[in-house]
Amino acid sequence: MSSAAEFRRPVPPLGEAILNALPNPVLLVAPDGKIVDANIAAESFFEISTQFLKRQSLKELVPFGSPLLALIEQVRAAGSPVNEYKVDLGTPRNGGDRQVDLHVAPLTEKPGHIVVMLQERTIADKMDRQLTHRSAARSVIALAAMLAHEIKNPLSGIRGAAQLLEQQASSEDRMLTRLICDEADRIVTLVDRMEVFGDDRPVARGPVNIHSVLDHVKRLAQSGFARNVKFVEDYDPSLPPVLANQDQLIQVFLNLVKNAAEAVADLGTDAEIQLTTAFRPGVRLSVPGKKTRVSLPLEFCVKDNGSGVPEDLLPNLFDPFVTTKATGSGLGLALVAKIIGDHGGIIECESQPRKTTFRVLMPMYNATKPQPDQSNRDDVPGTPAPASQHTR
């Protein structure tokens, strides 16, 4: 669509060129509600050309009774700009649910004309949720340190006392002392898993071929927990290396594939897991404590055709102790979010019945630029995976 717009305007005026360079849709609305002009991003958002947009009024493009129409009248009456957040502009024409932030302002040079700018919530929500995941990971680190100090020591005493009692106990009482020992061991195992979050050692990173990582994970899965699952691969062979620690990436995608395999376990021969990679330029993330924005052009997805994640769990899916499994600890996805956050990336889950997608966005390796100093990072420190478990 952008090529068509360029063909119509071979040499656009400077103001129009700047407007078309903006990534957010911008509309100019006349006093009668007709659209006077629109930039290229608006063409993409509404999936129609500027020429066609100018033939319609705004109320024909947005849902019936949309708050946008009332905002325009409010701005026109007050003569001052107004912002509104998380407004749904989805219609059957543009694909349903399309939440946007609205920025509506009067155009002083043309009385009665209103400028409307839309900002889709997708990337903004990802950034907000990613910062929440990092905050949750920091909370788990503090909790892990407390548990290690305050729980493991008394547990060892409890287990030792139970072993002493077991030597003089009857057969019936010996079952109870064995139960005490087993439960103490189970709690220690849980604490050991949580201590992984508190590992603050620097992790070596470098160029990693994500396709080698995914192939390795697929072989591990097919030889074990996903033996009867069909794997579908859709890779971009020209993808540049990702800046990462290979062992940690194997740990991340092994966890995601294992979750996907468990989600499709009841589908029999219809069970399917799809692994995809793609290059998505234009995604940049602002990280607190850093002056520059991080580019995240590499997209890696793990998709399954299982029953999906319950809607009420989606916002907190990467928080510790949140799980859909009856016997799960809820630490697997929290660790995944922590590792991806340590790498400066984003992980998100989109789920509906028969289509669940875990999407990872990460920075690419650039040999011409200095890479981040692993010993002095602002975010949560990484956690190296055991080499014996994940290396080939």
CSV table of N, CA, C and O in Angstrom, one decimal, residues 245-355:
chain,number,residue,atom,x,y,z
A,245,ASN,N,22.9,-16.2,25.1
A,245,ASN,CA,23.6,-17.3,25.6
A,245,ASN,C,22.9,-18.6,25.1
A,245,ASN,O,21.7,-18.7,25.4
A,246,GLN,N,23.6,-19.4,24.4
A,246,GLN,CA,23.0,-20.6,23.7
A,246,GLN,C,22.3,-21.5,24.7
A,246,GLN,O,21.2,-22.0,24.5
A,247,ASP,N,23.0,-21.8,25.8
A,247,ASP,CA,22.4,-22.7,26.8
A,247,ASP,C,21.1,-22.2,27.4
A,247,ASP,O,20.2,-23.0,27.6
A,248,GLN,N,21.1,-20.9,27.6
A,248,GLN,CA,19.9,-20.3,28.2
A,248,GLN,C,18.7,-20.3,27.1
A,248,GLN,O,17.6,-20.6,27.5
A,249,LEU,N,19.1,-20.1,25.9
A,249,LEU,CA,18.0,-20.2,24.8
A,249,LEU,C,17.5,-21.6,24.7
A,249,LEU,O,16.3,-21.8,24.5
A,250,ILE,N,18.3,-22.6,24.8
A,250,ILE,CA,17.9,-24.0,24.8
A,250,ILE,C,16.9,-24.2,26.0
A,250,ILE,O,15.9,-24.8,25.8
A,251,GLN,N,17.3,-23.7,27.1
A,251,GLN,CA,16.5,-23.9,28.3
A,251,GLN,C,15.1,-23.2,28.1
A,251,GLN,O,14.0,-23.8,28.4
A,252,VAL,N,15.1,-22.0,27.5
A,252,VAL,CA,13.8,-21.3,27.2
A,252,VAL,C,12.9,-22.1,26.3
A,252,VAL,O,11.7,-22.3,26.6
A,253,PHE,N,13.4,-22.5,25.1
A,253,PHE,CA,12.6,-23.1,24.1
A,253,PHE,C,12.3,-24.5,24.5
A,253,PHE,O,11.2,-25.0,24.1
A,254,LEU,N,13.1,-25.2,25.3
A,254,LEU,CA,12.8,-26.5,25.7
A,254,LEU,C,11.6,-26.4,26.7
A,254,LEU,O,10.6,-27.3,26.6
A,255,ASN,N,11.5,-25.4,27.5
A,255,ASN,CA,10.4,-25.2,28.4
A,255,ASN,C,9.1,-24.9,27.7
A,255,ASN,O,8.1,-25.4,27.9
A,256,LEU,N,9.2,-24.0,26.7
A,256,LEU,CA,8.1,-23.6,25.9
A,256,LEU,C,7.5,-24.8,25.1
A,256,LEU,O,6.3,-25.0,25.0
A,257,VAL,N,8.4,-25.6,24.5
A,257,VAL,CA,8.0,-26.7,23.7
A,257,VAL,C,7.4,-27.8,24.6
A,257,VAL,O,6.4,-28.5,24.2
A,258,LYS,N,7.9,-28.0,25.8
A,258,LYS,CA,7.4,-28.9,26.7
A,258,LYS,C,5.9,-28.5,27.1
A,258,LYS,O,5.0,-29.3,27.2
A,259,ASN,N,5.7,-27.2,27.4
A,259,ASN,CA,4.4,-26.7,27.7
A,259,ASN,C,3.4,-27.0,26.6
A,259,ASN,O,2.3,-27.4,26.8
A,260,ALA,N,3.9,-26.7,25.3
A,260,ALA,CA,3.1,-26.9,24.2
A,260,ALA,C,2.7,-28.4,24.0
A,260,ALA,O,1.6,-28.7,23.7
A,261,ALA,N,3.7,-29.3,24.3
A,261,ALA,CA,3.4,-30.7,24.1
A,261,ALA,C,2.4,-31.2,25.2
A,261,ALA,O,1.5,-32.0,24.9
A,262,GLU,N,2.5,-30.6,26.4
A,262,GLU,CA,1.5,-31.0,27.4
A,262,GLU,C,0.1,-30.5,27.0
A,262,GLU,O,-0.9,-31.1,27.3
A,263,ALA,N,0.0,-29.3,26.3
A,263,ALA,CA,-1.2,-28.7,26.0
A,263,ALA,C,-1.9,-29.5,24.9
A,263,ALA,O,-3.2,-29.5,24.8
A,264,VAL,N,-1.2,-30.2,24.0
A,264,VAL,CA,-1.8,-31.0,22.9
A,264,VAL,C,-1.8,-32.5,23.2
A,264,VAL,O,-2.1,-33.3,22.3
A,265,ALA,N,-1.5,-32.9,24.4
A,265,ALA,CA,-1.3,-34.3,24.8
A,265,ALA,C,-2.6,-35.1,24.5
A,265,ALA,O,-2.5,-36.3,24.2
A,266,ASP,N,-3.8,-34.5,24.7
A,266,ASP,CA,-5.0,-35.2,24.5
A,266,ASP,C,-5.6,-35.2,23.1
A,266,ASP,O,-6.7,-35.7,22.8
A,267,LEU,N,-4.8,-34.7,22.1
A,267,LEU,CA,-5.3,-34.6,20.7
A,267,LEU,C,-4.9,-35.8,19.9
A,267,LEU,O,-5.3,-35.9,18.7
A,268,GLY,N,-4.1,-36.7,20.4
A,268,GLY,CA,-3.6,-37.9,19.6
A,268,GLY,C,-2.9,-37.5,18.4
A,268,GLY,O,-1.9,-36.7,18.4
A,269,THR,N,-3.3,-38.0,17.2
A,269,THR,CA,-2.6,-37.8,16.0
A,269,THR,C,-2.8,-36.4,15.5
A,269,THR,O,-2.1,-36.0,14.5
A,270,ASP,N,-3.7,-35.6,16.0
A,270,ASP,CA,-3.9,-34.2,15.6
A,270,ASP,C,-3.0,-33.2,16.3
A,270,ASP,O,-3.0,-32.1,16.0
A,271,ALA,N,-2.2,-33.7,17.3
A,271,ALA,CA,-1.4,-32.8,18.0
A,271,ALA,C,-0.3,-32.2,17.1
A,271,ALA,O,0.4,-32.9,16.4
A,272,GLU,N,-0.1,-30.9,17.2
A,272,GLU,CA,0.8,-30.2,16.4
A,272,GLU,C,1.5,-29.1,17.1
A,272,GLU,O,0.8,-28.3,17.8
A,273,ILE,N,2.8,-28.9,16.9
A,273,ILE,CA,3.6,-27.8,17.4
A,273,ILE,C,4.3,-27.1,16.2
A,273,ILE,O,4.9,-27.8,15.5
A,274,GLN,N,4.1,-25.8,16.1
A,274,GLN,CA,4.8,-25.1,15.0
A,274,GLN,C,5.9,-24.2,15.6
A,274,GLN,O,5.7,-23.5,16.5
A,275,LEU,N,7.0,-24.3,15.0
A,275,LEU,CA,8.2,-23.4,15.3
A,275,LEU,C,8.4,-22.5,14.2
A,275,LEU,O,8.6,-22.9,13.0
A,276,THR,N,8.4,-21.1,14.4
A,276,THR,CA,8.6,-20.2,13.4
A,276,THR,C,9.7,-19.1,13.8
A,276,THR,O,9.8,-18.8,15.0
A,277,THR,N,10.4,-18.6,12.8
A,277,THR,CA,11.3,-17.5,13.0
A,277,THR,C,11.0,-16.5,11.9
A,277,THR,O,10.7,-16.8,10.7
A,278,ALA,N,11.2,-15.2,12.2
A,278,ALA,CA,11.0,-14.1,11.2
A,278,ALA,C,11.7,-12.9,11.6
A,278,ALA,O,12.1,-12.7,12.8
A,279,PHE,N,11.9,-12.0,10.7
A,279,PHE,CA,12.6,-10.7,10.9
A,279,PHE,C,11.5,-9.6,10.9
A,279,PHE,O,10.8,-9.5,9.9
A,280,ARG,N,11.3,-8.9,12.0
A,280,ARG,CA,10.3,-7.9,12.2
A,280,ARG,C,11.0,-6.5,12.5
A,280,ARG,O,11.1,-6.2,13.7
A,281,PRO,N,11.4,-5.8,11.5
A,281,PRO,CA,12.1,-4.5,11.8
A,281,PRO,C,11.1,-3.5,12.4
A,281,PRO,O,9.9,-3.6,12.1
A,282,GLY,N,11.6,-2.6,13.2
A,282,GLY,CA,10.7,-1.5,13.7
A,282,GLY,C,10.3,-1.6,15.1
A,282,GLY,O,9.8,-0.7,15.7
A,283,VAL,N,10.5,-2.8,15.7
A,283,VAL,CA,10.2,-2.9,17.1
A,283,VAL,C,11.3,-2.5,18.0
A,283,VAL,O,12.4,-3.0,17.9
A,284,ARG,N,11.1,-1.5,18.9
A,284,ARG,CA,12.2,-1.0,19.8
A,284,ARG,C,11.6,-0.8,21.2
A,284,ARG,O,10.4,-0.5,21.3
A,285,LEU,N,12.4,-1.1,22.2
A,285,LEU,CA,12.0,-1.1,23.5
A,285,LEU,C,12.8,-0.2,24.4
A,285,LEU,O,14.0,-0.2,24.3
A,286,SER,N,12.1,0.7,25.2
A,286,SER,CA,12.8,1.6,26.1
A,286,SER,C,13.0,0.8,27.4
A,286,SER,O,12.0,0.4,28.0
A,287,VAL,N,14.2,0.7,27.9
A,287,VAL,CA,14.5,0.0,29.1
A,287,VAL,C,14.9,1.0,30.2
A,287,VAL,O,15.8,1.9,30.0
A,288,PRO,N,14.3,1.0,31.4
A,288,PRO,CA,14.7,1.9,32.5
A,288,PRO,C,16.1,1.8,32.8
A,288,PRO,O,16.7,0.7,32.9
A,289,GLY,N,16.8,2.9,33.0
A,289,GLY,CA,18.2,3.0,33.3
A,289,GLY,C,19.1,3.0,32.1
A,289,GLY,O,20.3,3.1,32.2
A,290,LYS,N,18.6,2.9,30.9
A,290,LYS,CA,19.4,3.0,29.7
A,290,LYS,C,18.9,4.1,28.8
A,290,LYS,O,17.7,4.4,28.7
A,291,LYS,N,19.8,4.9,28.2
A,291,LYS,CA,19.5,6.0,27.4
A,291,LYS,C,19.0,5.7,26.0
A,291,LYS,O,18.3,6.5,25.4
A,292,THR,N,19.5,4.6,25.5
A,292,THR,CA,19.1,4.2,24.1
A,292,THR,C,18.0,3.2,24.2
A,292,THR,O,17.8,2.5,25.1
A,293,ARG,N,17.2,3.2,23.1
A,293,ARG,CA,16.2,2.2,22.9
A,293,ARG,C,16.7,0.9,22.2
A,293,ARG,O,17.5,1.0,21.3
A,294,VAL,N,16.3,-0.2,22.7
A,294,VAL,CA,16.8,-1.5,22.2
A,294,VAL,C,15.9,-2.0,21.0
A,294,VAL,O,14.7,-2.0,21.1
A,295,SER,N,16.6,-2.3,19.9
A,295,SER,CA,15.9,-2.8,18.8
A,295,SER,C,15.7,-4.3,18.9
A,295,SER,O,16.6,-5.1,19.3
A,296,LEU,N,14.5,-4.8,18.6
A,296,LEU,CA,14.1,-6.2,18.8
A,296,LEU,C,13.5,-6.8,17.5
A,296,LEU,O,12.3,-7.0,17.4
A,297,PRO,N,14.4,-6.9,16.5
A,297,PRO,CA,13.8,-7.3,15.2
A,297,PRO,C,13.6,-8.8,15.0
A,297,PRO,O,13.0,-9.2,14.0
A,298,LEU,N,14.1,-9.7,15.9
A,298,LEU,CA,14.1,-11.1,15.7
A,298,LEU,C,12.9,-11.7,16.4
A,298,LEU,O,12.7,-11.5,17.6
A,299,GLU,N,12.0,-12.4,15.7
A,299,GLU,CA,10.8,-13.0,16.3
A,299,GLU,C,10.9,-14.5,16.2
A,299,GLU,O,11.1,-15.0,15.1
A,300,PHE,N,10.7,-15.1,17.3
A,300,PHE,CA,10.7,-16.6,17.4
A,300,PHE,C,9.4,-17.0,18.1
A,300,PHE,O,9.0,-16.5,19.1
A,301,CYS,N,8.7,-18.0,17.5
A,301,CYS,CA,7.4,-18.4,18.0
A,301,CYS,C,7.3,-19.9,18.2
A,301,CYS,O,7.8,-20.6,17.4
A,302,VAL,N,6.6,-20.2,19.3
A,302,VAL,CA,6.2,-21.6,19.5
A,302,VAL,C,4.7,-21.7,19.6
A,302,VAL,O,4.1,-21.0,20.5
A,303,LYS,N,4.1,-22.4,18.6
A,303,LYS,CA,2.6,-22.4,18.5
A,303,LYS,C,2.1,-23.8,18.7
A,303,LYS,O,2.8,-24.8,18.3
A,304,ASP,N,0.9,-23.9,19.3
A,304,ASP,CA,0.3,-25.3,19.4
A,304,ASP,C,-1.2,-25.1,19.2
A,304,ASP,O,-1.8,-24.1,19.2
A,305,ASN,N,-1.8,-26.3,18.9
A,305,ASN,CA,-3.2,-26.3,18.6
A,305,ASN,C,-4.0,-26.9,19.8
A,305,ASN,O,-5.0,-27.6,19.6
A,306,GLY,N,-3.6,-26.7,21.0
A,306,GLY,CA,-4.2,-27.2,22.2
A,306,GLY,C,-5.4,-26.4,22.5
A,306,GLY,O,-5.9,-25.5,21.8
A,307,SER,N,-6.0,-26.6,23.7
A,307,SER,CA,-7.2,-25.9,24.1
A,307,SER,C,-7.0,-24.5,24.5
A,307,SER,O,-8.0,-23.8,24.7
A,308,GLY,N,-5.8,-24.0,24.7
A,308,GLY,CA,-5.6,-22.6,25.0
A,308,GLY,C,-5.4,-22.4,26.5
A,308,GLY,O,-5.7,-23.2,27.3
A,309,VAL,N,-5.0,-21.1,26.8
A,309,VAL,CA,-4.7,-20.7,28.2
A,309,VAL,C,-6.0,-20.0,28.6
A,309,VAL,O,-6.6,-19.1,27.9
A,310,PRO,N,-6.5,-20.2,29.8
A,310,PRO,CA,-7.7,-19.5,30.3
A,310,PRO,C,-7.5,-18.0,30.3
A,310,PRO,O,-6.4,-17.5,30.6
A,311,GLU,N,-8.5,-17.3,29.8
A,311,GLU,CA,-8.3,-15.8,29.6
A,311,GLU,C,-7.9,-15.1,30.9
A,311,GLU,O,-7.2,-14.1,30.9
A,312,ASP,N,-8.4,-15.6,32.1
A,312,ASP,CA,-8.1,-14.9,33.3
A,312,ASP,C,-6.7,-15.1,33.8
A,312,ASP,O,-6.2,-14.3,34.6
A,313,LEU,N,-6.0,-16.1,33.2
A,313,LEU,CA,-4.6,-16.3,33.6
A,313,LEU,C,-3.6,-15.6,32.7
A,313,LEU,O,-2.5,-15.4,33.0
A,314,LEU,N,-4.0,-15.2,31.5
A,314,LEU,CA,-3.1,-14.6,30.5
A,314,LEU,C,-2.3,-13.4,31.0
A,314,LEU,O,-1.1,-13.3,30.8
A,315,PRO,N,-3.0,-12.4,31.7
A,315,PRO,CA,-2.2,-11.2,32.1
A,315,PRO,C,-1.1,-11.6,33.1
A,315,PRO,O,-0.1,-10.8,33.2
A,316,ASN,N,-1.2,-12.7,33.9
A,316,ASN,CA,-0.2,-13.0,34.9
A,316,ASN,C,0.5,-14.3,34.6
A,316,ASN,O,1.0,-14.9,35.5
A,317,LEU,N,0.5,-14.7,33.4
A,317,LEU,CA,1.0,-16.1,33.0
A,317,LEU,C,2.4,-16.2,33.4
A,317,LEU,O,2.9,-17.3,33.7
A,318,PHE,N,3.2,-15.2,33.3
A,318,PHE,CA,4.7,-15.2,33.5
A,318,PHE,C,5.0,-14.9,34.9
A,318,PHE,O,6.2,-14.8,35.3
A,319,ASP,N,4.1,-14.7,35.8
A,319,ASP,CA,4.4,-14.5,37.2
A,319,ASP,C,4.7,-15.8,37.9
A,319,ASP,O,4.1,-16.8,37.5
A,320,PRO,N,5.5,-15.8,39.0
A,320,PRO,CA,5.8,-17.0,39.7
A,320,PRO,C,4.5,-17.6,40.3
A,320,PRO,O,3.6,-16.9,40.8
A,321,PHE,N,4.5,-18.9,40.3
A,321,PHE,CA,3.4,-19.7,41.0
A,321,PHE,C,2.1,-19.6,40.2
A,321,PHE,O,1.1,-20.1,40.8
A,322,VAL,N,2.1,-19.1,39.0
A,322,VAL,CA,0.8,-19.1,38.2
A,322,VAL,C,1.0,-20.3,37.2
A,322,VAL,O,1.9,-20.3,36.4
A,323,THR,N,0.0,-21.2,37.3
A,323,THR,CA,0.1,-22.4,36.4
A,323,THR,C,-1.3,-22.9,36.2
A,323,THR,O,-2.2,-22.7,37.0
A,324,THR,N,-1.4,-23.6,35.0
A,324,THR,CA,-2.7,-24.3,34.7
A,324,THR,C,-2.6,-25.8,35.0
A,324,THR,O,-3.5,-26.5,34.8
A,325,LYS,N,-1.4,-26.3,35.5
A,325,LYS,CA,-1.2,-27.7,35.7
A,325,LYS,C,-1.5,-28.0,37.2
A,325,LYS,O,-1.2,-27.3,38.1
A,326,ALA,N,-2.2,-29.2,37.3
A,326,ALA,CA,-2.6,-29.6,38.7
A,326,ALA,C,-1.4,-29.8,39.6
A,326,ALA,O,-1.4,-29.6,40.8
A,327,THR,N,-0.3,-30.3,39.0
A,327,THR,CA,0.9,-30.6,39.8
A,327,THR,C,2.1,-29.7,39.5
A,327,THR,O,3.2,-29.9,39.9
A,328,GLY,N,1.8,-28.6,38.8
A,328,GLY,CA,2.9,-27.7,38.4
A,328,GLY,C,3.3,-26.7,39.5
A,328,GLY,O,2.4,-26.4,40.4
A,329,SER,N,4.5,-26.2,39.5
A,329,SER,CA,5.0,-25.3,40.5
A,329,SER,C,4.8,-23.8,40.1
A,329,SER,O,4.8,-22.9,40.9
A,330,GLY,N,4.6,-23.6,38.8
A,330,GLY,CA,4.4,-22.2,38.3
A,330,GLY,C,5.7,-21.4,38.2
A,330,GLY,O,5.7,-20.2,38.2
A,331,LEU,N,6.8,-22.1,38.2
A,331,LEU,CA,8.1,-21.4,38.1
A,331,LEU,C,8.7,-21.5,36.7
A,331,LEU,O,9.6,-20.7,36.4
A,332,GLY,N,8.3,-22.4,35.8
A,332,GLY,CA,8.9,-22.6,34.5
A,332,GLY,C,8.8,-21.3,33.7
A,332,GLY,O,9.8,-20.8,33.1
A,333,LEU,N,7.6,-20.8,33.5
A,333,LEU,CA,7.4,-19.6,32.6
A,333,LEU,C,8.0,-18.4,33.3
A,333,LEU,O,8.4,-17.4,32.6
A,334,ALA,N,8.0,-18.3,34.6
A,334,ALA,CA,8.6,-17.2,35.3
A,334,ALA,C,10.1,-17.2,35.0
A,334,ALA,O,10.7,-16.1,34.8
A,335,LEU,N,10.7,-18.3,35.0
A,335,LEU,CA,12.2,-18.4,34.6
A,335,LEU,C,12.4,-18.1,33.2
A,335,LEU,O,13.3,-17.4,32.8
A,336,VAL,N,11.5,-18.5,32.3
A,336,VAL,CA,11.6,-18.1,30.9
A,336,VAL,C,11.5,-16.6,30.7
A,336,VAL,O,12.3,-16.0,30.0
A,337,ALA,N,10.6,-16.0,31.4
A,337,ALA,CA,10.4,-14.5,31.3
A,337,ALA,C,11.7,-13.8,31.8
A,337,ALA,O,12.1,-12.8,31.3
A,338,LYS,N,12.2,-14.4,32.9
A,338,LYS,CA,13.4,-13.8,33.4
A,338,LYS,C,14.6,-13.8,32.5
A,338,LYS,O,15.3,-12.8,32.3
A,339,ILE,N,14.8,-15.0,31.9
A,339,ILE,CA,15.9,-15.2,30.9
A,339,ILE,C,15.8,-14.2,29.7
A,339,ILE,O,16.7,-13.6,29.3
A,340,ILE,N,14.6,-14.2,29.2
A,340,ILE,CA,14.3,-13.3,28.0
A,340,ILE,C,14.5,-11.9,28.4
A,340,ILE,O,15.1,-11.1,27.7
A,341,GLY,N,14.0,-11.5,29.6
A,341,GLY,CA,14.2,-10.1,30.1
A,341,GLY,C,15.7,-9.8,30.3
A,341,GLY,O,16.1,-8.7,30.0
A,342,ASP,N,16.5,-10.8,30.8
A,342,ASP,CA,17.9,-10.6,30.9
A,342,ASP,C,18.6,-10.3,29.6
A,342,ASP,O,19.6,-9.5,29.5
A,343,HIS,N,18.0,-10.9,28.6
A,343,HIS,CA,18.6,-10.6,27.2
A,343,HIS,C,18.1,-9.4,26.6
A,343,HIS,O,18.4,-9.1,25.4
A,344,GLY,N,17.3,-8.6,27.3
A,344,GLY,CA,16.7,-7.4,26.7
A,344,GLY,C,15.6,-7.6,25.8
A,344,GLY,O,15.3,-6.8,24.9
A,345,GLY,N,14.9,-8.8,25.9
A,345,GLY,CA,13.9,-9.1,24.9
A,345,GLY,C,12.5,-9.1,25.6
A,345,GLY,O,12.3,-8.7,26.7
A,346,ILE,N,11.5,-9.5,24.8
A,346,ILE,CA,10.1,-9.6,25.2
A,346,ILE,C,9.5,-10.9,24.9
A,346,ILE,O,9.8,-11.5,23.9
A,347,ILE,N,8.7,-11.5,25.8
A,347,ILE,CA,8.0,-12.7,25.5
A,347,ILE,C,6.5,-12.4,25.8
A,347,ILE,O,6.2,-11.8,26.8
A,348,GLU,N,5.6,-12.8,24.9
A,348,GLU,CA,4.2,-12.6,25.1
A,348,GLU,C,3.5,-13.9,24.7
A,348,GLU,O,4.0,-14.7,23.9
A,349,CYS,N,2.3,-14.0,25.2
A,349,CYS,CA,1.4,-15.2,24.9
A,349,CYS,C,0.1,-14.7,24.3
A,349,CYS,O,-0.5,-13.8,25.0
A,350,GLU,N,-0.3,-15.2,23.2
A,350,GLU,CA,-1.6,-15.0,22.6
A,350,GLU,C,-2.3,-16.3,22.5
A,350,GLU,O,-1.8,-17.2,22.0
A,351,SER,N,-3.5,-16.4,23.1
A,351,SER,CA,-4.2,-17.7,23.1
A,351,SER,C,-5.6,-17.6,22.8
A,351,SER,O,-6.3,-16.7,23.3
A,352,GLN,N,-6.1,-18.6,22.1
A,352,GLN,CA,-7.5,-18.9,21.9
A,352,GLN,C,-7.6,-20.4,21.6
A,352,GLN,O,-6.6,-21.0,21.3
A,353,PRO,N,-8.8,-21.0,21.6
A,353,PRO,CA,-8.9,-22.4,21.4
A,353,PRO,C,-8.3,-22.8,20.1
A,353,PRO,O,-8.5,-22.2,19.0
A,354,ARG,N,-7.4,-23.8,20.1
A,354,ARG,CA,-6.7,-24.4,19.0
A,354,ARG,C,-5.7,-23.5,18.4
A,354,ARG,O,-5.2,-23.8,17.3
A,355,LYS,N,-5.3,-22.4,19.1
A,355,LYS,CA,-4.2,-21.6,18.6
A,355,LYS,C,-3.6,-20.8,19.7
A,355,LYS,O,-4.1,-19.7,20.1
